[in-house]
Coordinates of C-alpha atoms and ligand atoms in Angstrom, one line a residue:
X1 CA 0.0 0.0 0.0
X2 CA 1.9 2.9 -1.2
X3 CA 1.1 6.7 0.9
X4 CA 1.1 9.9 0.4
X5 CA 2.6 12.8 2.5
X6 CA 1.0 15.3 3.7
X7 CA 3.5 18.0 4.4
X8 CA 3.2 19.7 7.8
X9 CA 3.0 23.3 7.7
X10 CA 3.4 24.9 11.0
X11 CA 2.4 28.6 11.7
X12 CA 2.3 29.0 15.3
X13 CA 5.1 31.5 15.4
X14 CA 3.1 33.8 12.8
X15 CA -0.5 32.8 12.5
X16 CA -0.4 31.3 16.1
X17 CA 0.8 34.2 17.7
X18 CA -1.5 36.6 16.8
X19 CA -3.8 35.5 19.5
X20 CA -4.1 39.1 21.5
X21 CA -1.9 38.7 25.1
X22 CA -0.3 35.9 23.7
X23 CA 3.3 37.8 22.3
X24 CA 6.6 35.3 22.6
X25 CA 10.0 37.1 22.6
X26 CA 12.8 35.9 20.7
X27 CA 14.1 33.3 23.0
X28 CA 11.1 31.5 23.7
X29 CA 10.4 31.3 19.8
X30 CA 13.6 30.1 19.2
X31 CA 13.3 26.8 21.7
X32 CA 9.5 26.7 20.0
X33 CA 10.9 26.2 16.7
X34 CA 13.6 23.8 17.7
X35 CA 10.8 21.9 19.0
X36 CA 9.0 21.9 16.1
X37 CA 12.2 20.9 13.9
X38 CA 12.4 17.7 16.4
X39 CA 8.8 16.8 15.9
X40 CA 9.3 16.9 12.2
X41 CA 7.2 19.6 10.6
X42 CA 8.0 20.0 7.2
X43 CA 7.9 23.9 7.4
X44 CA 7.8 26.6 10.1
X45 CA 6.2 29.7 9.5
X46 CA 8.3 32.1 11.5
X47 CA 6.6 35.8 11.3
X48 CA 5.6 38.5 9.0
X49 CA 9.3 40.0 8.9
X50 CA 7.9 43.5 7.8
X51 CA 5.7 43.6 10.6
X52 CA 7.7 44.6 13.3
X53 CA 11.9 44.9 14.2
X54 CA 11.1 42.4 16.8
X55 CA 9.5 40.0 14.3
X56 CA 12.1 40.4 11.5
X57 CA 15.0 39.5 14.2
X58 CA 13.4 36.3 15.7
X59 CA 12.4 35.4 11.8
X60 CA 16.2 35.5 11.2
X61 CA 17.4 34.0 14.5
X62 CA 15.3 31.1 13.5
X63 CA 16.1 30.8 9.9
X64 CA 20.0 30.0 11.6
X65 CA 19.0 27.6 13.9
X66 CA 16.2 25.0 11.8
X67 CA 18.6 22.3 10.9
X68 CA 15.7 20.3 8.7
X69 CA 12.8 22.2 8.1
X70 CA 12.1 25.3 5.6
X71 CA 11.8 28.5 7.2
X72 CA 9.1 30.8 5.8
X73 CA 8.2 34.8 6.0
X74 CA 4.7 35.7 5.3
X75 CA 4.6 39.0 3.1
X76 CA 1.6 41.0 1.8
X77 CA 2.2 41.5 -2.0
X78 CA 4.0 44.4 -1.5
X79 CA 7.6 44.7 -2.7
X80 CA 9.0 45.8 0.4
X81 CA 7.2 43.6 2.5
X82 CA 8.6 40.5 -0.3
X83 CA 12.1 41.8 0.3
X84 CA 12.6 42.2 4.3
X85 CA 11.2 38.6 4.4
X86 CA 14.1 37.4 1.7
X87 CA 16.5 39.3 4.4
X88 CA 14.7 37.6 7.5
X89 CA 14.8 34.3 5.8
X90 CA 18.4 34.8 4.0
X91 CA 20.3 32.1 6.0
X92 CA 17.7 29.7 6.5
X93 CA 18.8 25.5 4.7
X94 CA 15.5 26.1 3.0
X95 CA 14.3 29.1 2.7
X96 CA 10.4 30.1 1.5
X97 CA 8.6 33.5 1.2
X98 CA 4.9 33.1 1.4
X99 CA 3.5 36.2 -0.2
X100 CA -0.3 36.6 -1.5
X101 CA -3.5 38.9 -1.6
X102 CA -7.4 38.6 -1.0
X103 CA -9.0 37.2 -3.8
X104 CA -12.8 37.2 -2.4
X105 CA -15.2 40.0 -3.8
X106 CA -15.6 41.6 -0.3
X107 CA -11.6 41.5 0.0
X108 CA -11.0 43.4 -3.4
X109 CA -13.8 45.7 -3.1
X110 CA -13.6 47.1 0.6
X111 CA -10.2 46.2 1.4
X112 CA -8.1 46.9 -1.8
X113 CA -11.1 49.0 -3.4
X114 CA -9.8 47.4 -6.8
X115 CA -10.9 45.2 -8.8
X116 CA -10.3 41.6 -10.3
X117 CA -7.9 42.1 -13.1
X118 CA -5.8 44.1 -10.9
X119 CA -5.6 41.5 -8.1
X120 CA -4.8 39.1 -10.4
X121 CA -1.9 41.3 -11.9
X122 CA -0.6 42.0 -8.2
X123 CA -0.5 38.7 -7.5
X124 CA 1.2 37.5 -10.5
X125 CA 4.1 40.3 -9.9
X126 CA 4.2 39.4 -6.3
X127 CA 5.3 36.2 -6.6
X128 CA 7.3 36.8 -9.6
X129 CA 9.5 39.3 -7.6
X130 CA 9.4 36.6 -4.3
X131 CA 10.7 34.4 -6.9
X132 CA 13.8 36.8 -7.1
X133 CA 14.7 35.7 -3.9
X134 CA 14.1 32.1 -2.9
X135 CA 13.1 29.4 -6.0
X136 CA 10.5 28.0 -2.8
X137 CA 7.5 30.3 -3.3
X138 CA 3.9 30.0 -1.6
X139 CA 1.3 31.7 -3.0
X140 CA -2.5 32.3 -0.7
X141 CA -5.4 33.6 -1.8
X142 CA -6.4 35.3 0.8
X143 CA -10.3 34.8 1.7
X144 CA -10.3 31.8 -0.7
X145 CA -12.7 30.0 0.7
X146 CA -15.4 32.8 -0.1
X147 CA -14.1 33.1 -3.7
X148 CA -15.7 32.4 -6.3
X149 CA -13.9 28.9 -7.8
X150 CA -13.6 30.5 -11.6
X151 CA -11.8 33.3 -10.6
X152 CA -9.8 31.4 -8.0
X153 CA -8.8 29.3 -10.2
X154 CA -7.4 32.0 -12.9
X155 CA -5.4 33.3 -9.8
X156 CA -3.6 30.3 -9.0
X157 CA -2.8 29.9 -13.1
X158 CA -1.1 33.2 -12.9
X159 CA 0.8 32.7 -9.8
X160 CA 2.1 29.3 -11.0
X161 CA 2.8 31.1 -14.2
X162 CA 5.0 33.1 -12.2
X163 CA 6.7 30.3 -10.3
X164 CA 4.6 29.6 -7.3
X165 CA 5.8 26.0 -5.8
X166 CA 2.9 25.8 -3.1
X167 CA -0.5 27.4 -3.6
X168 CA -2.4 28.1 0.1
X169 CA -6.2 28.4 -0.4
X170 CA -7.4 29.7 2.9
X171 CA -10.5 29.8 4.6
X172 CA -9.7 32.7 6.0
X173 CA -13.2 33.2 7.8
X174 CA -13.7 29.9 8.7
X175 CA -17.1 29.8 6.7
X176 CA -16.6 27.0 4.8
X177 CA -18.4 23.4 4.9
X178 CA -16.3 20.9 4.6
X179 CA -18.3 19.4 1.3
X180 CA -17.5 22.5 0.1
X181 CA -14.2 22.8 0.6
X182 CA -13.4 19.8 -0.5
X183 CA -14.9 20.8 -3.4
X184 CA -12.9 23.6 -3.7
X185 CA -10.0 21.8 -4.0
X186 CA -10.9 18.8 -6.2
X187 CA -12.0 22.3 -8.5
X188 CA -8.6 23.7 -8.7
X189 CA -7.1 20.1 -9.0
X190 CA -9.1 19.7 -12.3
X191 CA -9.0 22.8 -13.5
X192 CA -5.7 24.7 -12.9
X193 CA -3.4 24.2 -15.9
X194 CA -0.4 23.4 -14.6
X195 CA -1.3 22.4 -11.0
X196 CA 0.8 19.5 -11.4
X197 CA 3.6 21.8 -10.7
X198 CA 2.3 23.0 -7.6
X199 CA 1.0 21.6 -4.0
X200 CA -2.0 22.5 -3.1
X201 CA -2.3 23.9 0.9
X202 CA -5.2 23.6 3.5
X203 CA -5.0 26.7 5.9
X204 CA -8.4 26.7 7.6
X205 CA -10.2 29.3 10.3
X206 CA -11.9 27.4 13.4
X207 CA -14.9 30.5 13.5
X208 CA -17.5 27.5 13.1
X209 CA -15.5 24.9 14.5
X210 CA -14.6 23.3 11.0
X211 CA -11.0 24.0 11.1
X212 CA -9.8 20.2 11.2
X213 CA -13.0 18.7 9.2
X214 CA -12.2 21.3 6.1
X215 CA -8.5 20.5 6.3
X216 CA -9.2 16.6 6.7
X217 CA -11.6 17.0 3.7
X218 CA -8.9 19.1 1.8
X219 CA -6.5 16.4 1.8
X220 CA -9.3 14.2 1.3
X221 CA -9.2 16.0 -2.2
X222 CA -6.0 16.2 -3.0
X223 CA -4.4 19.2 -1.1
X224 CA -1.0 17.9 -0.1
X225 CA -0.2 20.4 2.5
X226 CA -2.4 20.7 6.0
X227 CA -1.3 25.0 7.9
X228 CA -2.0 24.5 11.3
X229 CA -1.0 25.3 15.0
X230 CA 0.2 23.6 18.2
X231 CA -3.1 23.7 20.5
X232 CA -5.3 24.7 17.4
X233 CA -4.2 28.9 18.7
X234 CA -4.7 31.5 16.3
X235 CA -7.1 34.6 14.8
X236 CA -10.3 34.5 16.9
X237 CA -11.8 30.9 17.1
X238 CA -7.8 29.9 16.0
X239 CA -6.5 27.9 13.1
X240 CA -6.7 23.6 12.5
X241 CA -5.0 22.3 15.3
X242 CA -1.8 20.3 14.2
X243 CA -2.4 17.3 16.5
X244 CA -5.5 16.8 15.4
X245 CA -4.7 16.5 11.6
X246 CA -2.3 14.5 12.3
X247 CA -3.8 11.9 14.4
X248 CA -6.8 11.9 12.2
X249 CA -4.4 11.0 9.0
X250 CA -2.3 8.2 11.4
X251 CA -5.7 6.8 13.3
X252 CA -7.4 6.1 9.3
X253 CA -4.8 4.5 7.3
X254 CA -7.3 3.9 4.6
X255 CA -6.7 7.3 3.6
X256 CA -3.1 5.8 2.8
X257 CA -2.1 9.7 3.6
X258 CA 1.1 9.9 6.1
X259 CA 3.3 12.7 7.8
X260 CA 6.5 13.0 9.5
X261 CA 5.3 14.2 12.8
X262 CA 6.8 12.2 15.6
X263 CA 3.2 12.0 17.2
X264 CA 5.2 10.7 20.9
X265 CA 6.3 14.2 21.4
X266 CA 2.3 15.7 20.6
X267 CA 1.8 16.3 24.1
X268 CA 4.8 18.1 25.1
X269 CA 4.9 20.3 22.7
X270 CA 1.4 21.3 23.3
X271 CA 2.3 22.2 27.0
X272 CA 5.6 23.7 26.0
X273 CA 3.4 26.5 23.7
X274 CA 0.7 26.6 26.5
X275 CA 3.1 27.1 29.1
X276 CA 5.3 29.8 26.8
X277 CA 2.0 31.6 25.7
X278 CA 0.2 31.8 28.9
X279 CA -3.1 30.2 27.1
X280 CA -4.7 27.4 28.9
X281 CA -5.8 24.6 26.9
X282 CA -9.3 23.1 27.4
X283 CA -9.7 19.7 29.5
X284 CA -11.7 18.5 26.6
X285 CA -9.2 19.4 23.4
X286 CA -8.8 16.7 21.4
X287 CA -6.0 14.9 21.7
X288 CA -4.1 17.1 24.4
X289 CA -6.4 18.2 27.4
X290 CA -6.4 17.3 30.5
X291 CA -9.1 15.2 30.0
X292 CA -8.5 13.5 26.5
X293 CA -7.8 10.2 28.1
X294 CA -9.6 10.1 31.4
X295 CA -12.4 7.9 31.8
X296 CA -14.7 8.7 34.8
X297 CA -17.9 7.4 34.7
X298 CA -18.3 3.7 36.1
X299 CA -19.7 2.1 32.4
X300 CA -16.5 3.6 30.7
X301 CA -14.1 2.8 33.7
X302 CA -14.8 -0.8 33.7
X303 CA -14.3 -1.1 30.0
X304 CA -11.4 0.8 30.1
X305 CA -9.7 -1.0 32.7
X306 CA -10.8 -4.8 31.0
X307 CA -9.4 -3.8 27.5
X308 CA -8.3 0.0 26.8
X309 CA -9.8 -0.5 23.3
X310 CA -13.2 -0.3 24.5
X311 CA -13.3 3.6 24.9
X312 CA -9.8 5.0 23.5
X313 CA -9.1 4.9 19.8
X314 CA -5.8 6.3 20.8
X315 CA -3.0 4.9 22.6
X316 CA -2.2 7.7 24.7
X317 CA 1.8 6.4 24.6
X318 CA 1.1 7.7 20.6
X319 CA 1.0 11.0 21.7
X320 CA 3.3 11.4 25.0
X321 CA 0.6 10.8 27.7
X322 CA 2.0 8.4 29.9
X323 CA -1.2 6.3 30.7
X324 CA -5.4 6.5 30.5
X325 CA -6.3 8.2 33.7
X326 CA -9.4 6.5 35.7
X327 CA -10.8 10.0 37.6
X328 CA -12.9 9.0 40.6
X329 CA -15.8 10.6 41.2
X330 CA -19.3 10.2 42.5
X331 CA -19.9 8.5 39.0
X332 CA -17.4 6.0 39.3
X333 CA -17.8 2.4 39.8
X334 CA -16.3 -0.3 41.8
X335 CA -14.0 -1.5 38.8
X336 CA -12.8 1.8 38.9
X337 CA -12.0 1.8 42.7
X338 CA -10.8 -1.3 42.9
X339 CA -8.5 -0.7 40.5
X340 CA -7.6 2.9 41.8
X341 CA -7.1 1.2 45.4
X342 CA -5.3 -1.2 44.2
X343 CA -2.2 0.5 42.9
X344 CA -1.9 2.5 46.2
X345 CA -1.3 -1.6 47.6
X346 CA -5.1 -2.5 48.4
X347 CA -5.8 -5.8 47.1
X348 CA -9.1 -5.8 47.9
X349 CA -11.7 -8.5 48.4
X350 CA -15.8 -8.6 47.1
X351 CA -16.2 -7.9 50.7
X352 CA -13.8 -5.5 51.8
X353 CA -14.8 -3.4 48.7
X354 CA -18.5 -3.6 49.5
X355 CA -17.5 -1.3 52.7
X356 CA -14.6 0.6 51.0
X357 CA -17.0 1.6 48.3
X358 CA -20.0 2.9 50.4
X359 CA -17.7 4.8 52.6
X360 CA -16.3 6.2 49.2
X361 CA -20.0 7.1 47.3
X362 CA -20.4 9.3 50.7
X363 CA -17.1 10.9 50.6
X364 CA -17.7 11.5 47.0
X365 CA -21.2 13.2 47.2
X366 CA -19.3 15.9 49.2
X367 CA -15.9 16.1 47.1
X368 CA -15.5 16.7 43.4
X369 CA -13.1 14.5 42.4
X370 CA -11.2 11.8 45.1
X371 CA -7.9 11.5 45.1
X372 CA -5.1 9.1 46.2
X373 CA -5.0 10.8 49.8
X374 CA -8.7 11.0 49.8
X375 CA -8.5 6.6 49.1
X376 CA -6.0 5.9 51.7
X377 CA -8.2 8.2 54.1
X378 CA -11.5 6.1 52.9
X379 CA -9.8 3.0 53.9
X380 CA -8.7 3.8 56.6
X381 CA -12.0 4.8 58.5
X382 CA -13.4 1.3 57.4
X383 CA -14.1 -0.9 60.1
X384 CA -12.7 -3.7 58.9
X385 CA -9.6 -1.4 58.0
X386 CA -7.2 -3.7 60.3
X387 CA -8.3 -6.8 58.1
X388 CA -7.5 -4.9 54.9
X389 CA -4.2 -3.9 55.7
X390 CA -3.1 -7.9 57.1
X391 CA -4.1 -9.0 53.9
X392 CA -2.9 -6.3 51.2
Ligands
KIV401 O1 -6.0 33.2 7.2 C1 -5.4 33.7 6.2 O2 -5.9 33.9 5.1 C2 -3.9 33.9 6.4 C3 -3.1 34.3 5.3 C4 -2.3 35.5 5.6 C5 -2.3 33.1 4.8 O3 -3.5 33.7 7.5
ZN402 ZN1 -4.8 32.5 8.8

C-alpha cells in the first residue's frame, strides 16, 4: 500500500501568535521552533518579517537555527514587504517566502477597493519578484474560501505562471463546509493548468469549529499540505490544530495519507506553547487536554480498565501521555475503585470493597473528584480497616 505525505505546515510562530496577550520574545520562539524541527514539521512559518523589528530579528534568528525544516516569511504583496522577508529568511537551509492577496469580492472591493484584473496582476508580480529571492515560493489567496472557484482558479494559473511552488487556499473566515471545501480543491485540481507543478495547501479558520474537518476534507481532495498550529491557537476561534490532523491522517490508514510528525512528542509540545504563551488549553481538546484520556464514569471505567480498546481509539503512549487516567468521582464504579485502590497496595476482596466503596460514594457526594490521599483516608475509616491492611 503505497502513501502519500501530507506535508506539515506549521504557523504557530506567525499565524499562532496573533492571539491578542499571547506575544513570545525571541528566545522562547527560538526553543519553540527547535521543538518543532524535532517533531518533524515540514515547514515553520516564522513571522511577518515587515511587521515589526522584533518580528524580523526572531524570523532571522530562526532561519539560523532550523537544521531540517524550511523556514518561511509571510509578506503581503507588496515589494517591500517581499524583500525584508528574503533578508529575514536569507540564511535559513530552505528558505520560503509566502507572499499573496485577498481574492474574495468583499476582500477586493472594501479592502483593496480594486478590482479583479488588478488583483490578479498583483499577485502574479508578487510572486514573480518573491521568486527573485528564494526558487521556494507560496502563493494564498487570501479569503479563498469565499471566492468564487472561476476566478480562484485563474489566480492560481497566474501565480504558477509566475513560479509559485505551493498554492495556500485559505478559509480565511472559517465559513466553509467541509463538502465545500473539499470541493474547492478537487475544482482547482481539475481545473488549474499546470497544478501538477504545484501543492495545493489547507490553511483553515476554526470560526465554526470546521478547522480540522475542512483541512481533513482538503486532503481528502488532493491538497498535499495541511497550515495548522500547536493547541489549534490562532485569529479569533484559531486555526486547524496540528495534532488533530495529524492523528486523524495516522488513526485512518485507509486514507493511505502519512506525515512526518513524531506523534510521541504531541503532548509536550502542546504544554511547551501553552506554558510559553500563557493560554490554557481546554480539558476536553482533542487529543491534548487534561481530560482527552480520562475515563470517569463507572460504564466507561470498567471497560477501560478490561481492555483499553473499548473507549480509546488512541493509545495515549502515541502521543506522549504516559497512561489512560481513571478519575474517581461520585460516578465512578467499583472497577474503577478497585483498581484505583489497588495501585496505592489494596488488594481488595468482594467484601472489603462492599465497605470501601459505600464509605467512598459518601465521601464522593461531598468532594468533586477523590484523590489518592482521599482513598487511603477512605480506607482507613473502614471498620474492617485492620483486616484490609493484614491482607494487602
Ligand atoms: O487566514 C489567512 O488567510 C492567512 C493568510 C495570511 C495566509 O493567515
Ligand atoms: Zn490564517
Amino acid at each position: 500500500m503505497s502513501f502519500s505525505q501530507v506535508q506539515i505546515f506549521d504557523t504557530t510562530l506567525r499565524d499562532g501568535e496573533q492571539v491578542p496577550g499571547c506575544k513570545l520574545n525571541t528566545e522562547q520562539k527560538l526553543i519553540i521552533a527547535e521543538q518543532l524541527d524535532e517533531l518533524g514539521v515540514d515547514i515553520i512559518e516564522a513571522g511577518f518579517p515587515v511587521s515589526s523589528p522584533g518580528d524580523f530579528k526572531s524570523v532571522q534568528e530562526i532561519a539560523k537555527v532550523v537544521k531540517h525544516a524550511s523556514v518561511c516569511g509571510l509578506s503581503r504583496s507588496v515589494e517591500n514587504d517581499i524583500k525584508v522577508a528574503a533578508e529575514a529568511i536569507a540564511h535559513a537551509k530552505k528558505p520560503r517566502i509566502h507572499t499573496g492577496i485577498g481574492t474574495s469580492d468583499t476582500h477586493i472591493k472594501y479592502k483593496f477597493r480594486s478590482n479583479r484584473e488588478d488583483i490578479l496582476e498583483r499577485a502574479y508580480k508578487a510572486v514573480q519578484y518573491a521568486k527573485s529571492f528564494v526558487e521556494d515560493v507560496e502563493f494564498y489567496a487570501e479569503d479563498a474560501g469565499r471566492t468564487d472557484n472561476e476566478y480562484l482558479a485563474r489566480v492560481c494559473e497566474a501565480a504558477i505562471k509566475a513560479g509559485a511552488t505551493v498554492l495556500n487556499i485559505p478559509d480565511t473566515t472559517g465559513y466553509c463546509l467541509p463538502h465545500e471545501y473539499g470541493d474547492k480543491i478537487k475544482y482547482l485540481k481539475e481545473n488549474v493548468k499546470g497544478i501538477e507543478n504545484a501543492i495545493l495547501s489547507c490553511h483553515c479558520h476554526n470560526d465554526l469549529g470546521l478547522a480540522t474537518a475542512n483541512s481533513i476534507e482538503g486532503v481528502i481532495n488532493g491538497a498535499r499540505q495541511i497550515e495548522c498550529t500547536i493547541n489549534g491557537i490562532g485569529e479569533r476561534a484559531g486555526n486547524t490544530a496540528l495534532e488533530e490532523v495529524v492523528m486523524i491522517i495516522k488513526q485512518h490508514p485507509y486514507l493511505k495519507l502519512e506525515t512526518n510528525i513524531k506523534t510521541e512528542m504531541l503532548y509536550g509540545m502542546s504544554q511547551l506553547v501553552s506554558d510559553s504563551m500563557g493560554i490554557y488549553t481546554q480539558p476536553n481538546k482533542a487529543i491534548v487536554g487534561a481530560n482527552a484520556f480520562a475515563h470517569s464514569s463507572g460504564i466507561h471505567q470498567d471497560g477501560v480498565i478490561k481492555k483499553r480498546e473499548t473507549y480509546e481509539i488512541i493509545n495515549p503512549k502515541d502521543v506522549g501521555v504516559t497512561e489512560s487516567a481513571i478519575v474517581l468521582t461520585a460516578r465512578s464504579g467499583r472497577a474503577a475503585l478497585a483498581y484505583r485502590a489497588k495501585k496505592l497496595g489494596y488488594n481488595l476482596t468482594k467484601l472489603q470493597l462492599d465497605e470501601v466503596y459505600a464509605n467512598f460514594l459518601t465521601f464522593a457526594d461531598r468532594k468533586k473528584e477523590i484523590d489518592d490521599s482521599d482513598i487511603h483516608q477512605i480506607v482507613e475509616t473502614c471498620k474492617i480497616y485492620k483486616e484490609i491492611i493484614s491482607h494487602s
